[in-house]
Short mmCIF file of C-alpha atoms and ligand atoms in Angstrom, two decimals:
data_model
loop_
_atom_site.label_atom_id
_atom_site.label_comp_id
_atom_site.label_asym_id
_atom_site.label_seq_id
_atom_site.Cartn_x
_atom_site.Cartn_y
_atom_site.Cartn_z
CA MET A 1 -59.22 -87.64 -43.38
CA SER A 2 -56.93 -87.15 -46.35
CA ASP A 3 -56.83 -83.68 -47.89
CA LEU A 4 -57.02 -85.37 -51.28
CA ALA A 5 -60.47 -85.86 -52.78
CA ILE A 6 -59.25 -87.98 -55.69
CA GLU A 7 -56.11 -90.03 -56.18
CA VAL A 8 -55.51 -91.72 -59.52
CA ARG A 9 -52.78 -94.33 -60.04
CA ASP A 10 -51.76 -95.79 -63.38
CA LEU A 11 -55.32 -95.67 -64.59
CA THR A 12 -55.70 -97.35 -67.97
CA LYS A 13 -58.60 -98.20 -70.25
CA LYS A 14 -58.30 -100.28 -73.37
CA PHE A 15 -61.24 -100.93 -75.66
CA ASN A 16 -61.53 -103.98 -77.87
CA LEU A 17 -61.79 -103.04 -81.49
CA PRO A 18 -64.70 -104.97 -82.95
CA GLY A 19 -63.75 -107.63 -85.48
CA ARG A 20 -60.04 -107.24 -84.83
CA HIS A 21 -57.67 -108.88 -82.39
CA GLN A 22 -56.43 -105.51 -81.28
CA THR A 23 -57.14 -103.09 -78.49
CA PHE A 24 -57.25 -99.33 -78.51
CA THR A 25 -55.81 -97.49 -75.50
CA ALA A 26 -58.14 -94.61 -74.66
CA VAL A 27 -56.55 -93.83 -71.28
CA ASP A 28 -52.88 -94.65 -70.87
CA HIS A 29 -51.46 -95.08 -67.34
CA ILE A 30 -52.42 -91.67 -66.00
CA ASN A 31 -51.60 -90.41 -62.50
CA PHE A 32 -52.90 -87.32 -60.75
CA SER A 33 -54.50 -86.16 -57.54
CA VAL A 34 -57.17 -83.60 -56.72
CA LYS A 35 -57.26 -81.64 -53.47
CA ARG A 36 -60.44 -81.21 -51.47
CA GLY A 37 -62.46 -78.15 -52.42
CA GLU A 38 -60.54 -77.26 -55.52
CA VAL A 39 -61.71 -76.69 -59.08
CA PHE A 40 -59.74 -79.17 -61.08
CA GLY A 41 -59.62 -78.74 -64.84
CA PHE A 42 -59.29 -81.70 -67.13
CA LEU A 43 -58.28 -80.47 -70.55
CA GLY A 44 -57.82 -82.18 -73.86
CA ALA A 45 -59.08 -82.22 -77.43
CA ASN A 46 -62.06 -84.32 -78.51
CA GLY A 47 -61.14 -87.97 -78.24
CA ALA A 48 -58.29 -87.37 -75.77
CA GLY A 49 -59.87 -89.66 -73.17
CA LYS A 50 -61.60 -87.23 -70.79
CA SER A 51 -65.05 -88.86 -70.69
CA THR A 52 -63.56 -92.34 -70.43
CA THR A 53 -61.53 -91.24 -67.40
CA ILE A 54 -64.52 -89.58 -65.76
CA ARG A 55 -66.70 -92.64 -66.30
CA MET A 56 -64.09 -94.79 -64.57
CA LEU A 57 -63.84 -92.33 -61.66
CA CYS A 58 -67.64 -92.34 -61.28
CA GLY A 59 -67.78 -96.14 -61.09
CA LEU A 60 -69.56 -96.42 -64.45
CA LEU A 61 -66.77 -98.10 -66.39
CA GLN A 62 -64.31 -100.74 -65.21
CA PRO A 63 -60.63 -99.82 -65.69
CA THR A 64 -58.44 -102.24 -67.63
CA SER A 65 -55.74 -101.67 -65.04
CA GLY A 66 -54.72 -99.20 -62.40
CA THR A 67 -56.81 -97.76 -59.63
CA ALA A 68 -58.19 -94.64 -58.04
CA THR A 69 -59.90 -93.53 -54.88
CA VAL A 70 -62.66 -90.94 -54.98
CA GLY A 71 -63.75 -89.53 -51.63
CA GLY A 72 -61.92 -92.46 -50.06
CA PHE A 73 -63.84 -95.08 -52.09
CA ASP A 74 -62.01 -97.49 -54.36
CA ILE A 75 -63.31 -97.29 -57.93
CA ASN A 76 -62.63 -101.00 -58.50
CA THR A 77 -64.26 -102.41 -55.39
CA GLN A 78 -66.66 -99.82 -53.91
CA THR A 79 -68.63 -98.60 -56.92
CA GLU A 80 -72.03 -98.58 -55.21
CA LEU A 81 -70.88 -96.46 -52.28
CA LEU A 82 -68.93 -94.30 -54.65
CA LYS A 83 -71.95 -93.55 -56.87
CA LYS A 84 -74.03 -92.46 -53.85
CA ASN A 85 -71.41 -90.00 -52.75
CA ILE A 86 -70.60 -88.14 -55.92
CA GLY A 87 -72.41 -85.98 -58.45
CA TYR A 88 -71.99 -86.59 -62.16
CA MET A 89 -73.18 -84.43 -65.02
CA SER A 90 -72.62 -86.26 -68.28
CA GLN A 91 -71.68 -84.65 -71.55
CA ARG A 92 -75.24 -84.97 -72.87
CA PHE A 93 -76.75 -83.44 -69.70
CA SER A 94 -79.09 -86.51 -69.40
CA LEU A 95 -82.26 -84.50 -68.81
CA TYR A 96 -85.58 -85.78 -70.08
CA ASP A 97 -86.77 -83.35 -72.71
CA ASP A 98 -90.40 -84.48 -72.47
CA LEU A 99 -90.57 -83.88 -68.72
CA THR A 100 -91.12 -80.51 -67.12
CA VAL A 101 -88.42 -78.83 -65.07
CA GLU A 102 -90.09 -79.98 -61.85
CA GLN A 103 -90.56 -83.55 -63.12
CA ASN A 104 -86.87 -83.80 -63.99
CA ILE A 105 -85.91 -82.64 -60.50
CA ARG A 106 -88.35 -85.13 -58.91
CA PHE A 107 -87.02 -87.92 -61.11
CA TYR A 108 -83.41 -87.32 -60.07
CA GLY A 109 -84.48 -86.75 -56.48
CA GLY A 110 -86.04 -90.25 -56.57
CA ILE A 111 -82.80 -91.76 -57.84
CA TYR A 112 -80.95 -90.22 -54.92
CA GLY A 113 -83.59 -91.27 -52.40
CA LEU A 114 -84.84 -87.79 -51.55
CA HIS A 115 -88.46 -87.49 -50.39
CA ASN A 116 -91.02 -85.14 -48.91
CA HIS A 117 -89.64 -82.18 -47.05
CA ARG A 118 -86.06 -82.77 -48.10
CA LEU A 119 -86.95 -83.14 -51.79
CA GLN A 120 -89.01 -79.94 -51.61
CA GLU A 121 -86.14 -78.11 -49.98
CA ARG A 122 -83.64 -79.25 -52.60
CA MET A 123 -86.11 -78.48 -55.41
CA GLU A 124 -86.35 -74.89 -54.18
CA TRP A 125 -82.59 -74.72 -54.02
CA VAL A 126 -82.13 -75.95 -57.62
CA LEU A 127 -84.82 -73.60 -58.96
CA ALA A 128 -83.11 -70.65 -57.30
CA MET A 129 -79.61 -71.69 -58.31
CA ALA A 130 -80.61 -72.31 -61.92
CA ASP A 131 -82.74 -69.16 -62.08
CA LEU A 132 -85.75 -71.30 -63.05
CA LYS A 133 -88.34 -70.01 -60.57
CA GLY A 134 -91.64 -69.60 -62.42
CA ARG A 135 -90.64 -72.15 -65.05
CA GLU A 136 -91.35 -75.28 -63.00
CA LYS A 137 -94.05 -76.38 -65.46
CA SER A 138 -92.08 -75.64 -68.62
CA LEU A 139 -91.13 -78.59 -70.76
CA THR A 140 -87.38 -79.08 -70.55
CA ARG A 141 -87.19 -79.18 -74.34
CA THR A 142 -88.27 -75.53 -74.50
CA LEU A 143 -85.42 -74.26 -72.29
CA SER A 144 -82.38 -72.50 -73.75
CA GLY A 145 -78.97 -74.19 -73.56
CA GLY A 146 -77.86 -72.15 -70.56
CA TRP A 147 -80.97 -73.05 -68.53
CA LYS A 148 -80.74 -76.72 -69.44
CA GLN A 149 -77.13 -76.70 -68.38
CA ARG A 150 -77.92 -75.21 -64.97
CA LEU A 151 -80.88 -77.55 -64.48
CA ALA A 152 -78.62 -80.51 -65.31
CA LEU A 153 -76.10 -79.28 -62.77
CA GLY A 154 -78.84 -78.93 -60.17
CA CYS A 155 -80.07 -82.47 -60.84
CA ALA A 156 -76.52 -83.80 -60.55
CA ILE A 157 -76.00 -82.25 -57.10
CA LEU A 158 -79.49 -82.62 -55.59
CA HIS A 159 -78.11 -85.00 -52.96
CA GLU A 160 -75.35 -82.52 -51.97
CA PRO A 161 -72.31 -84.62 -52.89
CA GLN A 162 -68.90 -83.43 -51.76
CA ILE A 163 -67.28 -84.34 -55.09
CA VAL A 164 -68.78 -83.39 -58.43
CA PHE A 165 -67.78 -84.46 -61.94
CA LEU A 166 -68.85 -82.23 -64.80
CA ASP A 167 -68.14 -83.55 -68.29
CA GLU A 168 -67.91 -80.69 -70.81
CA PRO A 169 -70.69 -78.75 -69.09
CA THR A 170 -70.03 -75.67 -71.20
CA GLY A 171 -70.15 -77.42 -74.56
CA GLY A 172 -72.84 -76.04 -76.88
CA VAL A 173 -73.86 -73.04 -74.77
CA ASP A 174 -73.34 -69.36 -75.52
CA PRO A 175 -70.38 -67.40 -74.06
CA ILE A 176 -72.49 -65.58 -71.44
CA SER A 177 -73.92 -68.84 -70.14
CA ARG A 178 -70.42 -70.29 -70.12
CA ARG A 179 -69.22 -67.48 -67.91
CA ASN A 180 -72.24 -67.70 -65.59
CA PHE A 181 -71.69 -71.42 -65.31
CA TRP A 182 -68.11 -70.94 -64.21
CA GLU A 183 -69.42 -68.66 -61.46
CA LEU A 184 -71.65 -71.49 -60.25
CA ILE A 185 -68.65 -73.81 -60.27
CA ASN A 186 -66.74 -71.30 -58.17
CA ASP A 187 -69.64 -71.05 -55.72
CA LEU A 188 -69.58 -74.81 -55.23
CA SER A 189 -65.85 -74.76 -54.66
CA SER A 190 -66.12 -71.96 -52.10
CA GLN A 191 -68.55 -74.19 -50.16
CA GLY A 192 -65.79 -76.79 -49.94
CA ILE A 193 -67.07 -79.01 -52.75
CA THR A 194 -64.46 -80.56 -55.04
CA VAL A 195 -65.25 -80.03 -58.71
CA LEU A 196 -63.55 -81.91 -61.52
CA VAL A 197 -64.55 -80.38 -64.82
CA THR A 198 -63.55 -81.35 -68.34
CA THR A 199 -63.39 -78.96 -71.22
CA HIS A 200 -61.83 -78.62 -74.63
CA PHE A 201 -61.92 -74.80 -74.32
CA LEU A 202 -58.33 -74.01 -73.44
CA ASP A 203 -59.22 -70.53 -72.15
CA GLU A 204 -61.39 -72.04 -69.40
CA ALA A 205 -58.29 -73.47 -67.75
CA GLU A 206 -57.64 -70.05 -66.21
CA TYR A 207 -60.65 -70.59 -63.92
CA CYS A 208 -59.14 -73.74 -62.39
CA ASN A 209 -56.89 -74.16 -59.34
CA ASP A 210 -55.11 -77.12 -60.91
CA ILE A 211 -55.14 -78.61 -64.35
CA ILE A 212 -54.16 -81.70 -66.22
CA LEU A 213 -53.80 -81.81 -69.97
CA ILE A 214 -54.17 -85.09 -71.80
CA ASN A 215 -53.45 -86.00 -75.40
CA ALA A 216 -54.33 -89.36 -76.94
CA GLY A 217 -54.88 -90.84 -73.48
CA ARG A 218 -51.53 -89.70 -72.11
CA LEU A 219 -51.11 -87.07 -69.41
CA ILE A 220 -48.79 -84.39 -70.77
CA ALA A 221 -48.99 -81.61 -68.17
CA ASN A 222 -50.14 -81.16 -64.59
CA GLY A 223 -50.02 -78.08 -62.37
CA SER A 224 -51.60 -74.77 -61.44
CA PRO A 225 -51.98 -72.12 -64.17
CA VAL A 226 -48.94 -70.28 -62.80
CA GLU A 227 -46.83 -73.43 -62.64
CA LEU A 228 -47.79 -74.42 -66.16
CA LYS A 229 -46.89 -71.00 -67.50
CA THR A 230 -43.53 -70.85 -65.82
CA GLU A 231 -42.34 -74.47 -65.89
CA TYR A 232 -43.15 -75.73 -69.33
CA ILE A 233 -42.16 -72.82 -71.53
CA THR A 234 -38.72 -71.31 -71.02
CA ASN A 235 -38.25 -69.75 -74.47
CA PRO A 236 -39.38 -66.15 -75.02
CA ILE A 237 -42.67 -65.51 -76.80
CA LEU A 238 -43.14 -62.45 -78.99
CA GLU A 239 -46.50 -60.96 -79.78
CA VAL A 240 -46.45 -59.57 -83.30
CA ARG A 241 -49.12 -57.38 -84.86
CA PRO A 242 -48.44 -57.33 -88.58
CA ALA A 243 -49.27 -54.12 -90.43
CA ALA A 244 -51.19 -56.06 -93.08
CA ASN A 245 -52.67 -59.48 -93.80
CA ILE A 246 -52.29 -61.67 -90.71
CA VAL A 247 -52.84 -64.94 -92.55
CA GLU A 248 -50.01 -64.16 -94.93
CA ALA A 249 -47.80 -63.06 -92.03
CA MET A 250 -48.49 -66.35 -90.28
CA GLU A 251 -47.51 -68.32 -93.39
CA VAL A 252 -44.28 -66.36 -93.78
CA VAL A 253 -43.18 -66.55 -90.15
CA ARG A 254 -44.02 -70.13 -89.43
CA THR A 255 -41.79 -71.52 -92.18
CA GLN A 256 -38.72 -69.76 -90.73
CA PRO A 257 -36.30 -72.08 -88.93
CA TRP A 258 -35.94 -69.66 -85.98
CA ALA A 259 -39.72 -69.58 -85.36
CA LEU A 260 -40.02 -72.46 -82.89
CA GLU A 261 -43.82 -72.11 -82.58
CA THR A 262 -46.20 -69.77 -84.34
CA SER A 263 -49.92 -69.34 -83.71
CA VAL A 264 -52.61 -66.75 -84.37
CA PHE A 265 -54.13 -65.02 -81.33
CA GLY A 266 -56.83 -62.52 -82.21
CA THR A 267 -55.26 -59.89 -84.43
CA GLY A 268 -51.69 -60.91 -83.66
CA LEU A 269 -49.23 -63.75 -83.86
CA HIS A 270 -47.49 -65.42 -80.97
CA VAL A 271 -44.03 -66.51 -82.04
CA MET A 272 -41.74 -68.57 -79.83
CA VAL A 273 -38.06 -67.89 -80.46
CA ALA A 274 -34.76 -68.86 -78.87
CA ASP A 275 -33.72 -65.27 -78.21
CA ALA A 276 -36.06 -62.27 -77.89
CA LYS A 277 -33.78 -59.62 -79.45
CA GLU A 278 -32.64 -61.80 -82.34
CA GLY A 279 -36.20 -62.98 -82.88
CA GLU A 280 -37.57 -59.45 -83.09
CA ARG A 281 -34.89 -58.49 -85.60
CA ALA A 282 -35.61 -61.55 -87.76
CA ILE A 283 -39.38 -60.98 -87.70
CA ARG A 284 -39.05 -57.33 -88.73
CA LEU A 285 -36.67 -58.35 -91.50
CA VAL A 286 -38.73 -61.15 -92.99
CA LEU A 287 -42.11 -59.37 -92.74
CA GLY A 288 -40.53 -56.21 -94.15
CA ALA A 289 -39.07 -58.14 -97.08
CA GLN A 290 -42.51 -59.55 -97.88
CA GLY A 291 -44.06 -56.09 -97.84
CA ILE A 292 -46.26 -56.95 -94.86
CA GLY A 293 -44.53 -54.88 -92.20
CA VAL A 294 -44.84 -54.85 -88.41
CA GLU A 295 -47.16 -52.53 -86.51
CA HIS A 296 -46.20 -53.68 -83.05
CA ILE A 297 -43.96 -56.27 -81.48
CA GLU A 298 -43.28 -57.09 -77.84
CA ARG A 299 -42.24 -59.91 -75.59
CA ILE A 300 -45.14 -61.31 -73.57
CA SER A 301 -45.46 -63.91 -70.85
CA PRO A 302 -47.04 -67.05 -72.25
CA SER A 303 -50.77 -67.60 -71.85
CA LEU A 304 -52.08 -71.02 -70.90
CA GLU A 305 -53.12 -71.45 -74.51
CA ASP A 306 -49.51 -70.89 -75.61
CA VAL A 307 -48.40 -73.57 -73.15
CA PHE A 308 -51.06 -76.06 -74.20
CA LEU A 309 -50.55 -75.58 -77.93
CA TYR A 310 -46.81 -75.98 -77.46
CA LEU A 311 -47.17 -79.14 -75.37
CA LEU A 312 -49.78 -80.69 -77.66
CA GLU A 313 -47.66 -80.09 -80.73
CA LYS A 314 -44.58 -81.47 -79.04
CA ASP A 315 -46.39 -84.58 -77.80
CA THR A 316 -47.98 -85.26 -81.17
CA ALA A 317 -44.58 -84.87 -82.88
CA ASN A 318 -42.97 -87.26 -80.37
CA ALA A 319 -45.67 -89.86 -80.89
CA ALA A 320 -45.37 -89.76 -84.68
N1 ADP B 1 -66.96 -97.83 -75.76
C1 ADP B 1 -65.93 -97.52 -76.57
N2 ADP B 1 -65.43 -98.42 -77.46
C2 ADP B 1 -64.39 -98.10 -78.26
N3 ADP B 1 -63.77 -96.90 -78.25
C3 ADP B 1 -64.23 -95.96 -77.40
C4 ADP B 1 -65.33 -96.21 -76.52
N4 ADP B 1 -65.55 -95.09 -75.78
C5 ADP B 1 -64.63 -94.19 -76.19
N5 ADP B 1 -63.84 -94.71 -77.15
C6 ADP B 1 -62.72 -94.04 -77.81
O1 ADP B 1 -61.80 -93.62 -76.82
C7 ADP B 1 -61.23 -92.35 -77.16
C8 ADP B 1 -61.46 -91.38 -76.02
O2 ADP B 1 -62.84 -91.06 -75.96
P1 ADP B 1 -63.43 -90.08 -74.88
O3 ADP B 1 -63.00 -90.51 -73.54
O4 ADP B 1 -64.89 -89.98 -75.14
O5 ADP B 1 -62.70 -88.71 -75.26
P2 ADP B 1 -63.05 -87.20 -74.84
O6 ADP B 1 -64.11 -87.25 -73.79
O7 ADP B 1 -61.77 -86.62 -74.36
O8 ADP B 1 -63.54 -86.53 -76.09
C9 ADP B 1 -61.87 -91.93 -78.47
O9 ADP B 1 -61.00 -92.27 -79.51
C10 ADP B 1 -63.13 -92.76 -78.52
O10 ADP B 1 -63.51 -93.00 -79.85
MG1 MG B 2 -65.96 -86.41 -73.78
#
C-alpha cells in the first residue's frame, strides 16, 4: 500500500459562465500529495478554489481535466467506491436544523449503512466526542456554533473513514471552539486518519504537518511550516514597535522604496528589507523624522503569515 493517501495531478476545473462563450478557471492545474495520517492544510482566501478542489476529491464534482487518487480510488472513474471510503464535512455543515441531535446522527448513519448495534456504538462515540451527552433530544438549531461543528464532524466520520475532508470547519465559530476543534483534528490524525482541512485563517496553518497555499486557483506554495518559513523568504524581517500611532507608522514605512513588504501584526509592524542593519537605520530615521519614533526594533524569523502574505502579494502582482 502506498504511503500517500491522496495524489493530485494537474487537476483543473473550469466553469461555464452563463450567457457568455467563456469559461472561468476555478482550479488551475494543481499538483500535490498528502501522506497517510497527516493533517494537511489547504489555505487560500475566499474564492481561491478550495471548496471546488475538495468537491472534486470527494467525487462530487467532475474535473475538467487532470486526475487524482484518494485512498487508492480514482476520482474520475471510481466515485461510488470513493464516496463510501471517505468522510466529508461541507462548509455549511449540512446538519438538519429541525432534527434533534440523535435524529441527525441516525440520518447520517442510515446514509452510511450503519444499523442496530453498530449504529448505537457509533452514536455513543459521537456524543462523547462532541460533548453532547444529555443533549440527544435537543433540536440541532438550538446548539451553539461549536457544538454544531463537532456534531457535523461526528456525522461525517460515523462510518470511520480513513481519509477525512473538512471544508472550513472553523468558519463562524468562536476562538475557543476553533482551538478545541483543532484538538479533535489532532486526535484523528494520531489514530492514523488522514485529514485534509481547508481554512482561510492563516494562523491555523501552524497546526498542520503540510500545507498548500492557493491563489486564484493556482498553487503558490507547498511544504511543511518549517520549509515554508525557510525556503520562501530569504530577506530579513524586522519587527518594529512604533512609539506612537501604528497606522501612521504603517503609512510612512510602506511607501519607502527599501521596505519590500510591510504589514501590521498586533501592536507592531513587520517590515521586510534587503539588509537588516541598513533597514533598521532607515526605519529609525524615517519614523524619527515624522515625529513617530521607535520603541523597539528587532530582527525576527518570519511567521507563516509573513510567508503567506508575501507570496500572495507576489502572485497577485505577477498575475496583474
Ligand atoms: N458552480 C459554479 N459555477 C461558477 N463558478 C463557480 C462555481 N462554484 C464555484 N465557482 C467559482 O469558483 C471560484 C472558487 O470557488 P470556491 O472553490 O468555492 O473557493 P473557496 O472555497 O476557496 O472560497 C470562485 O470564484 C467561485 O465563485
Ligand atoms: Mg469554500
